[in-house]
GROMACS .gro file of N, CA and C in nm:
model
  255
    1MET      N    1   0.461  -1.152   0.922
    1MET     CA    2   0.418  -1.248   0.825
    1MET      C    3   0.320  -1.180   0.730
    2PHE      N    4   0.317  -1.223   0.604
    2PHE     CA    5   0.220  -1.170   0.511
    2PHE      C    6   0.183  -1.274   0.407
    3THR      N    7   0.068  -1.252   0.345
    3THR     CA    8   0.024  -1.339   0.235
    3THR      C    9  -0.002  -1.254   0.113
    4ILE      N   10   0.010  -1.315  -0.005
    4ILE     CA   11  -0.019  -1.249  -0.132
    4ILE      C   12  -0.113  -1.340  -0.211
    5GLU      N   13  -0.223  -1.282  -0.257
    5GLU     CA   14  -0.319  -1.356  -0.340
    5GLU      C   15  -0.351  -1.273  -0.463
    6HIS      N   16  -0.360  -1.338  -0.578
    6HIS     CA   17  -0.397  -1.269  -0.701
    6HIS      C   18  -0.541  -1.305  -0.735
    7ASP      N   19  -0.630  -1.206  -0.721
    7ASP     CA   20  -0.770  -1.224  -0.758
    7ASP      C   21  -0.789  -1.177  -0.902
    8PHE      N   22  -0.912  -1.186  -0.950
    8PHE     CA   23  -0.943  -1.147  -1.088
    8PHE      C   24  -0.904  -1.002  -1.116
    9ASP      N   25  -0.942  -0.909  -1.029
    9ASP     CA   26  -0.920  -0.767  -1.056
    9ASP      C   27  -0.826  -0.698  -0.958
   10ALA      N   28  -0.761  -0.774  -0.870
   10ALA     CA   29  -0.674  -0.711  -0.771
   10ALA      C   30  -0.572  -0.810  -0.717
   11THR      N   31  -0.463  -0.754  -0.667
   11THR     CA   32  -0.367  -0.831  -0.588
   11THR      C   33  -0.395  -0.795  -0.443
   12VAL      N   34  -0.412  -0.896  -0.357
   12VAL     CA   35  -0.446  -0.873  -0.217
   12VAL      C   36  -0.330  -0.919  -0.129
   13ILE      N   37  -0.278  -0.825  -0.051
   13ILE     CA   38  -0.169  -0.853   0.042
   13ILE      C   39  -0.225  -0.837   0.183
   14THR      N   40  -0.207  -0.937   0.267
   14THR     CA   41  -0.251  -0.930   0.406
   14THR      C   42  -0.128  -0.931   0.495
   15LEU      N   43  -0.115  -0.827   0.578
   15LEU     CA   44  -0.005  -0.817   0.672
   15LEU      C   45  -0.054  -0.861   0.809
   16VAL      N   46   0.006  -0.964   0.862
   16VAL     CA   47  -0.033  -1.019   0.991
   16VAL      C   48   0.070  -0.975   1.094
   17ASP      N   49   0.023  -0.909   1.200
   17ASP     CA   50   0.113  -0.864   1.306
   17ASP      C   51   0.155  -0.986   1.387
   18ASP      N   52   0.282  -1.019   1.381
   18ASP     CA   53   0.332  -1.134   1.456
   18ASP      C   54   0.306  -1.114   1.604
   19PRO      N   55   0.295  -1.222   1.678
   19PRO     CA   56   0.266  -1.208   1.821
   19PRO      C   57   0.359  -1.106   1.887
   20ALA      N   58   0.296  -1.012   1.955
   20ALA     CA   59   0.371  -0.906   2.023
   20ALA      C   60   0.291  -0.861   2.144
   21THR      N   61   0.350  -0.778   2.225
   21THR     CA   62   0.283  -0.727   2.345
   21THR      C   63   0.156  -0.652   2.308
   22HIS      N   64   0.164  -0.567   2.206
   22HIS     CA   65   0.049  -0.487   2.162
   22HIS      C   66   0.015  -0.525   2.018
   23ARG      N   67  -0.039  -0.644   2.000
   23ARG     CA   68  -0.073  -0.694   1.867
   23ARG      C   69  -0.182  -0.611   1.803
   24GLN      N   70  -0.163  -0.575   1.675
   24GLN     CA   71  -0.261  -0.499   1.598
   24GLN      C   72  -0.340  -0.593   1.508
   25GLU      N   73  -0.455  -0.548   1.462
   25GLU     CA   74  -0.536  -0.624   1.368
   25GLU      C   75  -0.462  -0.635   1.234
   26ASP      N   76  -0.496  -0.737   1.156
   26ASP     CA   77  -0.435  -0.755   1.024
   26ASP      C   78  -0.462  -0.634   0.936
   27VAL      N   79  -0.368  -0.605   0.848
   27VAL     CA   80  -0.383  -0.498   0.749
   27VAL      C   81  -0.397  -0.565   0.613
   28ILE      N   82  -0.499  -0.523   0.537
   28ILE     CA   83  -0.523  -0.580   0.405
   28ILE      C   84  -0.501  -0.471   0.300
   29VAL      N   85  -0.413  -0.500   0.205
   29VAL     CA   86  -0.381  -0.407   0.096
   29VAL      C   87  -0.438  -0.466  -0.032
   30ASN      N   88  -0.529  -0.393  -0.096
   30ASN     CA   89  -0.587  -0.434  -0.222
   30ASN      C   90  -0.530  -0.345  -0.332
   31ALA      N   91  -0.457  -0.404  -0.426
   31ALA     CA   92  -0.396  -0.328  -0.534
   31ALA      C   93  -0.478  -0.347  -0.661
   32PHE      N   94  -0.551  -0.243  -0.700
   32PHE     CA   95  -0.629  -0.244  -0.824
   32PHE      C   96  -0.552  -0.168  -0.931
   33GLU      N   97  -0.604  -0.167  -1.051
   33GLU     CA   98  -0.538  -0.097  -1.161
   33GLU      C   99  -0.531   0.053  -1.136
   34ASP      N  100  -0.637   0.111  -1.078
   34ASP     CA  101  -0.646   0.256  -1.065
   34ASP      C  102  -0.630   0.310  -0.922
   35CYS      N  103  -0.617   0.221  -0.823
   35CYS     CA  104  -0.600   0.266  -0.686
   35CYS      C  105  -0.553   0.151  -0.598
   36VAL      N  106  -0.512   0.186  -0.478
   36VAL     CA  107  -0.475   0.087  -0.376
   36VAL      C  108  -0.553   0.121  -0.250
   37THR      N  109  -0.616   0.021  -0.190
   37THR     CA  110  -0.685   0.044  -0.063
   37THR      C  111  -0.611  -0.030   0.048
   38ILE      N  112  -0.610   0.033   0.165
   38ILE     CA  113  -0.550  -0.026   0.283
   38ILE      C  114  -0.661  -0.033   0.388
   39GLU      N  115  -0.686  -0.153   0.439
   39GLU     CA  116  -0.798  -0.174   0.530
   39GLU      C  117  -0.749  -0.237   0.660
   40GLN      N  118  -0.812  -0.197   0.771
   40GLN     CA  119  -0.785  -0.258   0.900
   40GLN      C  120  -0.911  -0.250   0.985
   41PHE      N  121  -0.945  -0.361   1.048
   41PHE     CA  122  -1.060  -0.366   1.138
   41PHE      C  123  -1.026  -0.292   1.266
   42GLU      N  124  -1.118  -0.207   1.311
   42GLU     CA  125  -1.099  -0.131   1.436
   42GLU      C  126  -1.194  -0.190   1.541
   43PRO      N  127  -1.141  -0.270   1.634
   43PRO     CA  128  -1.229  -0.338   1.731
   43PRO      C  129  -1.303  -0.244   1.825
   44THR      N  130  -1.249  -0.127   1.855
   44THR     CA  131  -1.318  -0.038   1.949
   44THR      C  132  -1.444   0.022   1.889
   45THR      N  133  -1.447   0.038   1.756
   45THR     CA  134  -1.567   0.090   1.689
   45THR      C  135  -1.643  -0.019   1.616
   46ASP      N  136  -1.585  -0.139   1.610
   46ASP     CA  137  -1.644  -0.253   1.539
   46ASP      C  138  -1.668  -0.219   1.391
   47ARG      N  139  -1.572  -0.143   1.333
   47ARG     CA  140  -1.584  -0.102   1.192
   47ARG      C  141  -1.453  -0.125   1.118
   48LEU      N  142  -1.465  -0.144   0.989
   48LEU     CA  143  -1.349  -0.155   0.902
   48LEU      C  144  -1.307  -0.015   0.859
   49GLN      N  145  -1.181   0.019   0.880
   49GLN     CA  146  -1.127   0.148   0.838
   49GLN      C  147  -1.060   0.129   0.703
   50ARG      N  148  -1.079   0.223   0.610
   50ARG     CA  149  -1.022   0.209   0.476
   50ARG      C  150  -0.959   0.340   0.432
   51VAL      N  151  -0.840   0.330   0.374
   51VAL     CA  152  -0.770   0.443   0.312
   51VAL      C  153  -0.749   0.406   0.166
   52THR      N  154  -0.780   0.501   0.076
   52THR     CA  155  -0.761   0.477  -0.068
   52THR      C  156  -0.652   0.569  -0.119
   53LEU      N  157  -0.554   0.510  -0.188
   53LEU     CA  158  -0.442   0.585  -0.244
   53LEU      C  159  -0.443   0.576  -0.396
   54SER      N  160  -0.408   0.684  -0.461
   54SER     CA  161  -0.390   0.680  -0.607
   54SER      C  162  -0.254   0.617  -0.635
   55PRO      N  163  -0.230   0.573  -0.758
   55PRO     CA  164  -0.097   0.519  -0.791
   55PRO      C  165   0.015   0.618  -0.759
   56ALA      N  166  -0.007   0.748  -0.784
   56ALA     CA  167   0.095   0.849  -0.755
   56ALA      C  168   0.121   0.859  -0.605
   57GLN      N  169   0.017   0.853  -0.524
   57GLN     CA  170   0.035   0.859  -0.379
   57GLN      C  171   0.111   0.737  -0.329
   58LEU      N  172   0.081   0.620  -0.384
   58LEU     CA  173   0.152   0.498  -0.345
   58LEU      C  174   0.298   0.507  -0.382
   59ARG      N  175   0.328   0.559  -0.501
   59ARG     CA  176   0.466   0.577  -0.545
   59ARG      C  177   0.539   0.672  -0.450
   60ASP      N  178   0.473   0.784  -0.414
   60ASP     CA  179   0.534   0.880  -0.323
   60ASP      C  180   0.558   0.819  -0.185
   61LEU      N  181   0.462   0.743  -0.136
   61LEU     CA  182   0.477   0.678  -0.005
   61LEU      C  183   0.594   0.581  -0.008
   62SER      N  184   0.604   0.503  -0.112
   62SER     CA  185   0.714   0.408  -0.125
   62SER      C  186   0.849   0.479  -0.123
   63ALA      N  187   0.860   0.589  -0.196
   63ALA     CA  188   0.984   0.666  -0.198
   63ALA      C  189   1.011   0.729  -0.063
   64ALA      N  190   0.908   0.779   0.004
   64ALA     CA  191   0.924   0.849   0.131
   64ALA      C  192   0.979   0.759   0.241
   65LEU      N  193   0.952   0.631   0.233
   65LEU     CA  194   0.999   0.539   0.336
   65LEU      C  195   1.151   0.530   0.340
   66ASN      N  196   1.217   0.571   0.231
   66ASN     CA  197   1.363   0.560   0.223
   66ASN      C  198   1.433   0.695   0.215
   67LEU      N  199   1.365   0.804   0.247
   67LEU     CA  200   1.423   0.937   0.236
   67LEU      C  201   1.429   1.005   0.373
   68PRO      N  202   1.526   1.095   0.391
   68PRO     CA  203   1.531   1.171   0.517
   68PRO      C  204   1.422   1.277   0.520
   69GLU      N  205   1.407   1.342   0.635
   69GLU     CA  206   1.308   1.446   0.653
   69GLU      C  207   1.324   1.555   0.548
   70GLY      N  208   1.212   1.607   0.495
   70GLY     CA  209   1.218   1.712   0.394
   70GLY      C  210   1.093   1.714   0.309
   71VAL      N  211   1.095   1.799   0.206
   71VAL     CA  212   0.984   1.811   0.111
   71VAL      C  213   1.037   1.767  -0.025
   72TYR      N  214   0.961   1.681  -0.093
   72TYR     CA  215   1.009   1.623  -0.218
   72TYR      C  216   0.900   1.624  -0.324
   73ARG      N  217   0.940   1.621  -0.449
   73ARG     CA  218   0.850   1.598  -0.561
   73ARG      C  219   0.923   1.504  -0.656
   74LEU      N  220   0.863   1.389  -0.683
   74LEU     CA  221   0.925   1.293  -0.774
   74LEU      C  222   0.898   1.334  -0.918
   75ARG      N  223   0.999   1.320  -1.002
   75ARG     CA  224   0.982   1.348  -1.145
   75ARG      C  225   0.932   1.222  -1.213
   76PRO      N  226   0.842   1.239  -1.312
   76PRO     CA  227   0.798   1.121  -1.387
   76PRO      C  228   0.915   1.061  -1.463
   77ARG      N  229   0.916   0.930  -1.475
   77ARG     CA  230   1.020   0.862  -1.550
   77ARG      C  231   0.998   0.881  -1.699
   78LYS      N  232   1.108   0.900  -1.770
   78LYS     CA  233   1.098   0.910  -1.916
   78LYS      C  234   1.094   0.768  -1.971
   79PRO      N  235   1.009   0.744  -2.072
   79PRO     CA  236   1.004   0.611  -2.132
   79PRO      C  237   1.140   0.576  -2.193
   80LYS      N  238   1.176   0.449  -2.183
   80LYS     CA  239   1.301   0.404  -2.240
   80LYS      C  240   1.291   0.403  -2.393
   81ASP      N  241   1.399   0.438  -2.457
   81ASP     CA  242   1.405   0.437  -2.603
   81ASP      C  243   1.438   0.295  -2.648
   82PRO      N  244   1.343   0.224  -2.712
   82PRO     CA  245   1.366   0.084  -2.750
   82PRO      C  246   1.481   0.069  -2.850
   83SER      N  247   1.515   0.174  -2.923
   83SER     CA  248   1.623   0.164  -3.021
   83SER      C  249   1.760   0.161  -2.954
   84LYS      N  250   1.766   0.195  -2.822
   84LYS     CA  251   1.893   0.196  -2.750
   84LYS      C  252   1.910   0.074  -2.663
   85ALA      N  253   1.824  -0.023  -2.680
   85ALA     CA  254   1.831  -0.144  -2.598
   85ALA      C  255   1.941  -0.238  -2.640
   0.00000   0.00000   0.00000
C-alpha cells in the first residue's frame, strides 16, 4: 500500500509494508525539484535513516530496475523538435 501527497515544495510518497512475517518500517520518498530523499525509521538505533539522490541517480535507479546484470550509461534525451509535431 502507498500514499501520495502534494505539498508546497515536494511530492511525498509513503510506502507501507503490508502485513507480513518480517514487516519493515514505512518508507517515505520526498521528491523535490533538485533531489529525492528516501527515509526510513530504524527502530534498533531509534533514528531516521535518509538517502538523498540527484535527479540523474533517480533516473538511473528507475532504469536499473528493468535491466539485466551489467554496466550501463543512459544517454540524455534530445529535446523534441516542435516543428515536427
